[in-house]
PDB file of C-alpha atoms in Angstrom:
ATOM      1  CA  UNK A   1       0.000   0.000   0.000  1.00  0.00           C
ATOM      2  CA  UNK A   2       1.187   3.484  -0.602  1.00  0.00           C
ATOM      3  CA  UNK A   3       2.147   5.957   2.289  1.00  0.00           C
ATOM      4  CA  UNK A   4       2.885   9.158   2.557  1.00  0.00           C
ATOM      5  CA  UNK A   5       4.859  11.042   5.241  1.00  0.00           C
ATOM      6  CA  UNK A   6       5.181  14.456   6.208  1.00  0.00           C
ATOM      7  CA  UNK A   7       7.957  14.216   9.267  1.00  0.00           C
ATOM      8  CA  UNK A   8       7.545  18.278  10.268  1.00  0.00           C
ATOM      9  CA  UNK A   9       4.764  18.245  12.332  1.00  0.00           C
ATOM     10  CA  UNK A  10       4.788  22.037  12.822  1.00  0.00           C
ATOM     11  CA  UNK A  11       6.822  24.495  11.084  1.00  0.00           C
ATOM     12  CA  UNK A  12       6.921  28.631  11.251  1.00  0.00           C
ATOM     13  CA  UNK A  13       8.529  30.731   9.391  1.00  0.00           C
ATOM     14  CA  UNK A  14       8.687  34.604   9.148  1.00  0.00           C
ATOM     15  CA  UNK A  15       6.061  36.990   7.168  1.00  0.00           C
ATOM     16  CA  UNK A  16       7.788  37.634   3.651  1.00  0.00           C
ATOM     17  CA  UNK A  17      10.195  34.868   4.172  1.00  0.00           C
ATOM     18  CA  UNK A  18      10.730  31.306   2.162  1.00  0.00           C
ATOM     19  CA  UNK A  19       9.693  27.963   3.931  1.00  0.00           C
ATOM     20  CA  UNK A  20       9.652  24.230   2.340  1.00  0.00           C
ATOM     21  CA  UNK A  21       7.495  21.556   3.851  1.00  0.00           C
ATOM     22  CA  UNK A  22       8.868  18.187   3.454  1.00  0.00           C
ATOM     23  CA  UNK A  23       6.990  14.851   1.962  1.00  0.00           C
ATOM     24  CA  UNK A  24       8.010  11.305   1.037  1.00  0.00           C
ATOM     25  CA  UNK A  25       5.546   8.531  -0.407  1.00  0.00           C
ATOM     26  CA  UNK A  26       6.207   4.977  -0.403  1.00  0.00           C
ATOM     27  CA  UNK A  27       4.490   3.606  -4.132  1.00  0.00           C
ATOM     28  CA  UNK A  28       5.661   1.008  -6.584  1.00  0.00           C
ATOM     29  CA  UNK A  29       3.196   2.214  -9.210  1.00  0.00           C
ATOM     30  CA  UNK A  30       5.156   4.565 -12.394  1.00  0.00           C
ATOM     31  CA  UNK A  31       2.258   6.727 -13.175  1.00  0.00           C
ATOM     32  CA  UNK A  32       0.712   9.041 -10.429  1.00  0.00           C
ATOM     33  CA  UNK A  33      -0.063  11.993  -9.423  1.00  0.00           C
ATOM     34  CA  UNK A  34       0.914  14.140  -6.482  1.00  0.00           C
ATOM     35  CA  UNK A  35      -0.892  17.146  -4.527  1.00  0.00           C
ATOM     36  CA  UNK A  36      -0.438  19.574  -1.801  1.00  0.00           C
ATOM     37  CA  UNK A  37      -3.604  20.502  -0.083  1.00  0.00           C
ATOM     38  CA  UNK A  38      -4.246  23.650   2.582  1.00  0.00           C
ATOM     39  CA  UNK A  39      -6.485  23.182   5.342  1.00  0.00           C
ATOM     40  CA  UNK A  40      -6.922  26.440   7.726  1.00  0.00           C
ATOM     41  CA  UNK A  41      -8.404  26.436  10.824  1.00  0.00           C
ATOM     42  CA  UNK A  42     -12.116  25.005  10.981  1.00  0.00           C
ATOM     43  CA  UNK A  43     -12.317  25.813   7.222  1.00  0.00           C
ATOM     44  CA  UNK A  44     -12.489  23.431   4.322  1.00  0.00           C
ATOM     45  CA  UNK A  45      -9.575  21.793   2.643  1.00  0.00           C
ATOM     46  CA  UNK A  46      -8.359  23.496  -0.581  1.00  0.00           C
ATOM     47  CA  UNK A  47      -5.738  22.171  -3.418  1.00  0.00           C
ATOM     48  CA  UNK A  48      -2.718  24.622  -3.404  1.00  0.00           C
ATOM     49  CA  UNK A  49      -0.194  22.539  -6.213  1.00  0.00           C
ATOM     50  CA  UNK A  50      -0.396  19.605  -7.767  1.00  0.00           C
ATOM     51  CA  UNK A  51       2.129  17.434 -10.356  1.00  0.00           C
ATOM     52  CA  UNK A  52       1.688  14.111 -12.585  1.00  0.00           C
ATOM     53  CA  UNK A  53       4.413  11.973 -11.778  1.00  0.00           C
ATOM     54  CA  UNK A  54       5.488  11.996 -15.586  1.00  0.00           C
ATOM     55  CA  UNK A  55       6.273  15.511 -15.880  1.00  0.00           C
ATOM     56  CA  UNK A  56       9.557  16.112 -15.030  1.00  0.00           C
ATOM     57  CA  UNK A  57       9.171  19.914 -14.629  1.00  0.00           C
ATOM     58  CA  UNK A  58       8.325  21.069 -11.367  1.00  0.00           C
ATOM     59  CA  UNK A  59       4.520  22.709 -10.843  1.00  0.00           C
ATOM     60  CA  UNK A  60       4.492  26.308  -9.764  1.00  0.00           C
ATOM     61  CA  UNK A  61       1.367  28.519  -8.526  1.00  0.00           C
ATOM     62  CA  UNK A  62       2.098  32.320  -8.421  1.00  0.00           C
ATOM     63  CA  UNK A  63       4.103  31.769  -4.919  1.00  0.00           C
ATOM     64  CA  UNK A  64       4.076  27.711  -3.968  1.00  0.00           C
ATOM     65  CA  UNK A  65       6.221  25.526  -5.804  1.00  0.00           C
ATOM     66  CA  UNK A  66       7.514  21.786  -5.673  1.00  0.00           C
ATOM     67  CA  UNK A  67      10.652  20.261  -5.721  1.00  0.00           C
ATOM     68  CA  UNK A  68       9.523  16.834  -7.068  1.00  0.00           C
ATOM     69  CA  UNK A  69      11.846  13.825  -6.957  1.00  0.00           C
ATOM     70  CA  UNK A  70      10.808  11.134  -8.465  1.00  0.00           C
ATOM     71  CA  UNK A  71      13.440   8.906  -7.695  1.00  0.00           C
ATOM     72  CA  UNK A  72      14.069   9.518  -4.095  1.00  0.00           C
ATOM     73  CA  UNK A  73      10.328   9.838  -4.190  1.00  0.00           C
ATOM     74  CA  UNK A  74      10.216  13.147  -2.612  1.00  0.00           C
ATOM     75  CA  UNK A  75       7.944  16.108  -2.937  1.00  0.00           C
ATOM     76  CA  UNK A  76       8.098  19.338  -1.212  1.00  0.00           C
ATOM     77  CA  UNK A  77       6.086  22.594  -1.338  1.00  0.00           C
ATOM     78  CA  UNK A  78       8.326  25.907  -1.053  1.00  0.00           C
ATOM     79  CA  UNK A  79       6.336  28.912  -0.148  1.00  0.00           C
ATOM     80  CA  UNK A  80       7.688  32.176  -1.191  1.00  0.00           C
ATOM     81  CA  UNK A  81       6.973  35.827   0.331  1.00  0.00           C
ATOM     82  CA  UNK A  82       5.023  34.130   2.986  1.00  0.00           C
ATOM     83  CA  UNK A  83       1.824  35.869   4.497  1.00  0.00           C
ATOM     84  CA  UNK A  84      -0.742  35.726   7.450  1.00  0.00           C
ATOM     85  CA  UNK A  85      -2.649  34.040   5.301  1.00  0.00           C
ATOM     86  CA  UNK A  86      -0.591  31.246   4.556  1.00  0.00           C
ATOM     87  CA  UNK A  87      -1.134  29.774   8.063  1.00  0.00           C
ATOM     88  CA  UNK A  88      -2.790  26.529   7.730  1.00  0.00           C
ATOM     89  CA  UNK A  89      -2.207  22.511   8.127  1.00  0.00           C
ATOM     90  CA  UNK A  90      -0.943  21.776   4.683  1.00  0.00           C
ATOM     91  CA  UNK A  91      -1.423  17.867   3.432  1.00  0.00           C
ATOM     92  CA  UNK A  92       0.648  16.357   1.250  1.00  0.00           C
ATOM     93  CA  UNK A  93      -1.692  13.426  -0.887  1.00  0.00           C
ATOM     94  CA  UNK A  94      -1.007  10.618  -3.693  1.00  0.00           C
ATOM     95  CA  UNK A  95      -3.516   9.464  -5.778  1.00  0.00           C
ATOM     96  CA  UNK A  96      -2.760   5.966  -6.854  1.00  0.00           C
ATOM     97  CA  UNK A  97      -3.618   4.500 -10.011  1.00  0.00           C
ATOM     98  CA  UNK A  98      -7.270   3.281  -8.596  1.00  0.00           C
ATOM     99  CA  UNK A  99      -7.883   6.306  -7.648  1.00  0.00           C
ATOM    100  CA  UNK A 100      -7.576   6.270  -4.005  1.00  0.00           C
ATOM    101  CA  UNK A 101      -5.918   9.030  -2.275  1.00  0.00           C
ATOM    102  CA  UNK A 102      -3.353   8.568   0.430  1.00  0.00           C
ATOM    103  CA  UNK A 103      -2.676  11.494   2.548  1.00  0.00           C
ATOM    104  CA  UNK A 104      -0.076  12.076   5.108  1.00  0.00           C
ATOM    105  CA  UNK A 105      -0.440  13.429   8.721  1.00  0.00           C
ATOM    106  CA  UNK A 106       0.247  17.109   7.993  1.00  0.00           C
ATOM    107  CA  UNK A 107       2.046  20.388   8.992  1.00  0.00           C
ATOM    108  CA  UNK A 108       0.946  22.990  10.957  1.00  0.00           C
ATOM    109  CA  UNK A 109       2.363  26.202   9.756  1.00  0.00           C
ATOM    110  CA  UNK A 110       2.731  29.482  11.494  1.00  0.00           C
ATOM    111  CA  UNK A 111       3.398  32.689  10.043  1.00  0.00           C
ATOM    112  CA  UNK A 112       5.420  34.908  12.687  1.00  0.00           C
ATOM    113  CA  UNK A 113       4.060  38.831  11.996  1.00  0.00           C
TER     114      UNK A 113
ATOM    115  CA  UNK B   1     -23.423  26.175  -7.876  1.00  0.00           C
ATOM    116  CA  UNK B   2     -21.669  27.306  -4.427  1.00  0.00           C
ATOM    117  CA  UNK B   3     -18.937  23.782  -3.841  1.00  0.00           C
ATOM    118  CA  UNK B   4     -19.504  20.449  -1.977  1.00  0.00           C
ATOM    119  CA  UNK B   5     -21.916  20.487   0.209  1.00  0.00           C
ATOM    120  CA  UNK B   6     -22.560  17.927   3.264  1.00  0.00           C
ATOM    121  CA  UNK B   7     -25.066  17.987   6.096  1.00  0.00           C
ATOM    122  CA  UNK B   8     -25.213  18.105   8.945  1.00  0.00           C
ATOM    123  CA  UNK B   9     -22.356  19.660   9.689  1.00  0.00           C
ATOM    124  CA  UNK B  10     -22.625  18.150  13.521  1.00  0.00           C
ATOM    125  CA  UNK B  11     -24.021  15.356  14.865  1.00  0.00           C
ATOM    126  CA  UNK B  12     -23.854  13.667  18.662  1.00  0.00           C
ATOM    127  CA  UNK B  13     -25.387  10.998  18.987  1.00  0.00           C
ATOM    128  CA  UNK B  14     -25.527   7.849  21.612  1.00  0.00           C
ATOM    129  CA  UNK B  15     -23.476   5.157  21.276  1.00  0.00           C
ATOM    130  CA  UNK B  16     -25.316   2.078  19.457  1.00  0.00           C
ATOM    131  CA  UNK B  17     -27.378   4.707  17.396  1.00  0.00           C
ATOM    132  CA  UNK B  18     -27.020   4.608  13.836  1.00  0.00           C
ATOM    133  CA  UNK B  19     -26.339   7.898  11.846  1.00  0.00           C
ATOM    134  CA  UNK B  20     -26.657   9.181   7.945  1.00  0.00           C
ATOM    135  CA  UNK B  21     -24.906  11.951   6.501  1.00  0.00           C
ATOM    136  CA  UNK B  22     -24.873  13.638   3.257  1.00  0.00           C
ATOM    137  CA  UNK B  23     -23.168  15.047   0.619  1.00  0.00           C
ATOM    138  CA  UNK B  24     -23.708  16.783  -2.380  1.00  0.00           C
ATOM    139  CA  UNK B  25     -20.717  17.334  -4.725  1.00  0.00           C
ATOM    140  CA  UNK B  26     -20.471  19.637  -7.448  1.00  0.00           C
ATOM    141  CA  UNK B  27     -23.070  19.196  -9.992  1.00  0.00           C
ATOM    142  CA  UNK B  28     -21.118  18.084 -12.705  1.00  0.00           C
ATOM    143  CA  UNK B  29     -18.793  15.797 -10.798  1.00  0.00           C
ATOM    144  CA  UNK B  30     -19.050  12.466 -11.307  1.00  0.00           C
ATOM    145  CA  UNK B  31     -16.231  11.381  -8.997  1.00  0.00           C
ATOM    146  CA  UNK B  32     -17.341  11.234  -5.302  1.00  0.00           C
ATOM    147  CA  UNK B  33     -15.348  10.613  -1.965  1.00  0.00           C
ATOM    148  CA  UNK B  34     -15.807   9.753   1.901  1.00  0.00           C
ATOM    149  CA  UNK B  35     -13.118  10.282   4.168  1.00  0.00           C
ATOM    150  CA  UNK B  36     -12.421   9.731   8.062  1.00  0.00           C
ATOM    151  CA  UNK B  37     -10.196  12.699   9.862  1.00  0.00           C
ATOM    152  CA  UNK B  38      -9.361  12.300  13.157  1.00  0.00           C
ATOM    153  CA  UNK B  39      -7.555  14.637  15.214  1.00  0.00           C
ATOM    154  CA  UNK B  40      -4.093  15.541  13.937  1.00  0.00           C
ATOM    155  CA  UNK B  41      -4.324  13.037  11.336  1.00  0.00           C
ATOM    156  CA  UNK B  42      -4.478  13.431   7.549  1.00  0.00           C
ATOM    157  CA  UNK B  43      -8.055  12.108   6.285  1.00  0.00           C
ATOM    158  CA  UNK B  44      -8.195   8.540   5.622  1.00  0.00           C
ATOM    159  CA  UNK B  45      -9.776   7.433   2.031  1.00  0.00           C
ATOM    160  CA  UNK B  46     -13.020   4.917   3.252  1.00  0.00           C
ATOM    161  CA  UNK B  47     -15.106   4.560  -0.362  1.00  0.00           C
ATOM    162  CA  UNK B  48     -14.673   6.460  -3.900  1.00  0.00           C
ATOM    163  CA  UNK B  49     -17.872   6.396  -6.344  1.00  0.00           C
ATOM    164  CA  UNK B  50     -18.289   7.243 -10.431  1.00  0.00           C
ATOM    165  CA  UNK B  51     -21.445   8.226 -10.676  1.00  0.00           C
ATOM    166  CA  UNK B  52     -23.326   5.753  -9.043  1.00  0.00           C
ATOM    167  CA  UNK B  53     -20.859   2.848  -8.947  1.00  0.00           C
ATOM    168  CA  UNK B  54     -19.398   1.999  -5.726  1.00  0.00           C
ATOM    169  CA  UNK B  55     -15.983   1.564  -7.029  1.00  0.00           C
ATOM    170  CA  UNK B  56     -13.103   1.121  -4.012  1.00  0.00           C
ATOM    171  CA  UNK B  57     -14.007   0.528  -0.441  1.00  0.00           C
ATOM    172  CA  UNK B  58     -11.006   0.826   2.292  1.00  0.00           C
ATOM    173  CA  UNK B  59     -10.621  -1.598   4.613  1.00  0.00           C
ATOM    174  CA  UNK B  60     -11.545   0.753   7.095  1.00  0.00           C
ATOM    175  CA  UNK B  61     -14.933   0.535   5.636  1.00  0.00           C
ATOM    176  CA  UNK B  62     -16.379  -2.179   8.324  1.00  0.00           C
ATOM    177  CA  UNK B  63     -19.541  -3.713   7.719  1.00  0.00           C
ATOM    178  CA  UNK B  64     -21.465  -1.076   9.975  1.00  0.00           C
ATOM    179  CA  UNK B  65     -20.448   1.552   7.272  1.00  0.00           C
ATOM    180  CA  UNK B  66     -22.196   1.796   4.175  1.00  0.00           C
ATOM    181  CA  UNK B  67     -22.289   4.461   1.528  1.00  0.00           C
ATOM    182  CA  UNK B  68     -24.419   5.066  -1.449  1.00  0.00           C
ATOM    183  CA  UNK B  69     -25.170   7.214  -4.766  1.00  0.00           C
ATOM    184  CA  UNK B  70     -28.371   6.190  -6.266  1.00  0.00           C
ATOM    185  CA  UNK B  71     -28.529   8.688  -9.020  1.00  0.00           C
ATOM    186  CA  UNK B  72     -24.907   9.654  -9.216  1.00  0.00           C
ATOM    187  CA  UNK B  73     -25.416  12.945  -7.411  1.00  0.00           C
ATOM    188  CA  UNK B  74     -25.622  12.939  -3.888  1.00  0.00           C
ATOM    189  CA  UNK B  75     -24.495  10.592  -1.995  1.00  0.00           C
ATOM    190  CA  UNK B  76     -24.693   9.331   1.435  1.00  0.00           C
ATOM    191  CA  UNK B  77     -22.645   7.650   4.413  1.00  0.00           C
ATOM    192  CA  UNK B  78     -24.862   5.259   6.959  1.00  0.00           C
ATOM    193  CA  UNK B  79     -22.758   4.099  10.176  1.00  0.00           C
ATOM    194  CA  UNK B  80     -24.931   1.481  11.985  1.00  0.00           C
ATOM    195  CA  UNK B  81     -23.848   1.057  15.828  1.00  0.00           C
ATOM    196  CA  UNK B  82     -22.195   4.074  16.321  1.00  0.00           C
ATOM    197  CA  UNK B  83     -19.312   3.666  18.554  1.00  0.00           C
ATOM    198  CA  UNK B  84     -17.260   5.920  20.500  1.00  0.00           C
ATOM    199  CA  UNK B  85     -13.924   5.113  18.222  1.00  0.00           C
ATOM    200  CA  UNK B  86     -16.578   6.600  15.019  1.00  0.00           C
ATOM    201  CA  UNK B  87     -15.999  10.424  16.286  1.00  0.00           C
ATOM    202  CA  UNK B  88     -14.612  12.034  14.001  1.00  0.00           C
ATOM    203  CA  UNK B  89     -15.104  14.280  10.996  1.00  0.00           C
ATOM    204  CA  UNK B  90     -16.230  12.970   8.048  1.00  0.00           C
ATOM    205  CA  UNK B  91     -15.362  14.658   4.730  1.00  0.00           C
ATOM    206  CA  UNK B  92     -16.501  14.454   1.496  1.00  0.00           C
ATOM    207  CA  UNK B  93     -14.938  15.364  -2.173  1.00  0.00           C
ATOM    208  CA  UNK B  94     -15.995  15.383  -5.461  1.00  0.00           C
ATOM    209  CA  UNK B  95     -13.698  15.874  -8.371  1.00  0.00           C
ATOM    210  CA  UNK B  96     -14.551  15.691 -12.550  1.00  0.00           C
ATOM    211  CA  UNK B  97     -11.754  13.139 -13.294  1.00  0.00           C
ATOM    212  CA  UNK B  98      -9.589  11.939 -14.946  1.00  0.00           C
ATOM    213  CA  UNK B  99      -8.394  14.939 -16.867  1.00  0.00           C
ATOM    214  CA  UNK B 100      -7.884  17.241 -13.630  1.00  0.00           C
ATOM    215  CA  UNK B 101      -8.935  14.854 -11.076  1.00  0.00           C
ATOM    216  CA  UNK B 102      -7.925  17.700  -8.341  1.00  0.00           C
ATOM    217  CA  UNK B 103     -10.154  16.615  -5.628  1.00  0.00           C
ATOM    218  CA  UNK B 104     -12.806  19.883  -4.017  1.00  0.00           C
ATOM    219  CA  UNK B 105     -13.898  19.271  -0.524  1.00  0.00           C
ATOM    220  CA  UNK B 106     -17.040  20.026   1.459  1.00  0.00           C
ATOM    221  CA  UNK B 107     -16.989  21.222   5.035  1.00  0.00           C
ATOM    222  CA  UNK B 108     -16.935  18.297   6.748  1.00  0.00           C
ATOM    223  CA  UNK B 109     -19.313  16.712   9.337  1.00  0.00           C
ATOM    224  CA  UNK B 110     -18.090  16.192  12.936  1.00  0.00           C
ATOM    225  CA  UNK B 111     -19.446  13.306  14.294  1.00  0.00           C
ATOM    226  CA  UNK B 112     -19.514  12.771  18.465  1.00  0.00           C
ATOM    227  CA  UNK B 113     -20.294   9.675  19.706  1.00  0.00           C
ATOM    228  CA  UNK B 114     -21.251   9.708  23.837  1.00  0.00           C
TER     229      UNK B 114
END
């Protein structure tokens, strides 16, 4: 079965400043895809990035971005210019070729003012 | 059309009672999910539906759970003899696979069991 783990349980970084959240996924399967999803407090879970497993070029939205390693089966979500805003749980998920989706146990980001 | 929509968005209930809940994806979806989420964990997949075929079930699915989509729009979660280990929230998602297949999620409901 696949897995996916996120080993920062909380991170927090400074308003304006860079942070990268961490994932690795456990799959045998070639074709895949991959997605980051935000979930703030008491509010519903929204996508933020996501990337097909056969595109080598990394996915970018406006100020997330991935550094997606196939091989070492990593994928992690940089945020740029962070803001108050940005403070969430963010969930990293794989959706397997049966189209289950595997999440892993999230981040808890702070944004310092 | 305003997103997934589920209701109720709480329920307590006894122990031994049996519960439904609902969901209504986005109309044009035809993908539907369930999902458990317990507290401080990622949600865990329990059944995925195309239209109205009930195509995975997790093993976490026991046989008190059952889920259907009779007309491929709505769709709806039974959990027979609630038990106190069933609190939790329980989320649904609809997406319009395969080309995107970016999952959108409804707002949960939290279920307490006493």
């Amino acid at each position: 079965a696949q897995t996916v783990t996120q080993s920062q349980p909380e991170m927090s970084v400074q308003e304006a400043e860079t942070v990268t959240l961490s994932c690795t996924y456990d799959t045998s399967e070639s074709d895949y895809y991959l997605f980051w999803y935000k979930q703030p407090p008491s509010r519903q879970m929204i996508l933020v990035i996501r990337q097909e497993a056969y595109k080598q070029q990394n996915a970018t939205e406006n100020r997330f971005s991935v550094n997606f390693q196939k091989a070492a089966k990593s994928f992690s979500l940089k945020i740029s210019d962070s803001q108050l805003g940005d403070a969430a749980m963010y969930f990293c998920a794989y959706r397997s070729a049966s189209n289950q989706f595997y999440f892993g146990t999230g981040t808890s980001l702070t944004v310092i003012p | 059309d305003t997103g997934v929509s589920q209701d109720p968005r709480h329920k307590i209930t006894k122990r031994g009672q049996n519960v439904t809940f609902r969901c209504d994806p986005i109309s044009e979806h035809n993908r539907l999910y369930w999902y458990r989420q317990t507290l401080g964990q990622g949600p865990e997949f329990l059944t995925y539906f195309q239209n109205e075929a009930q195509l995975e079930k997790s093993r976490l699915l026991s046989d008190r759970f059952s889920a259907e989509r009779p007309k491929g729009s709505f769709s709806t979660l039974e959990i027979q003899r609630t038990e106190q280990g069933d609190s939790a929230m329980y989320l649904c998602a609809s997406s319009h696979g395969p080309v995107r297949n970016e999952q959108f999620f409804g707002p949960g409901t939290r279920l307490t069991v006493l």
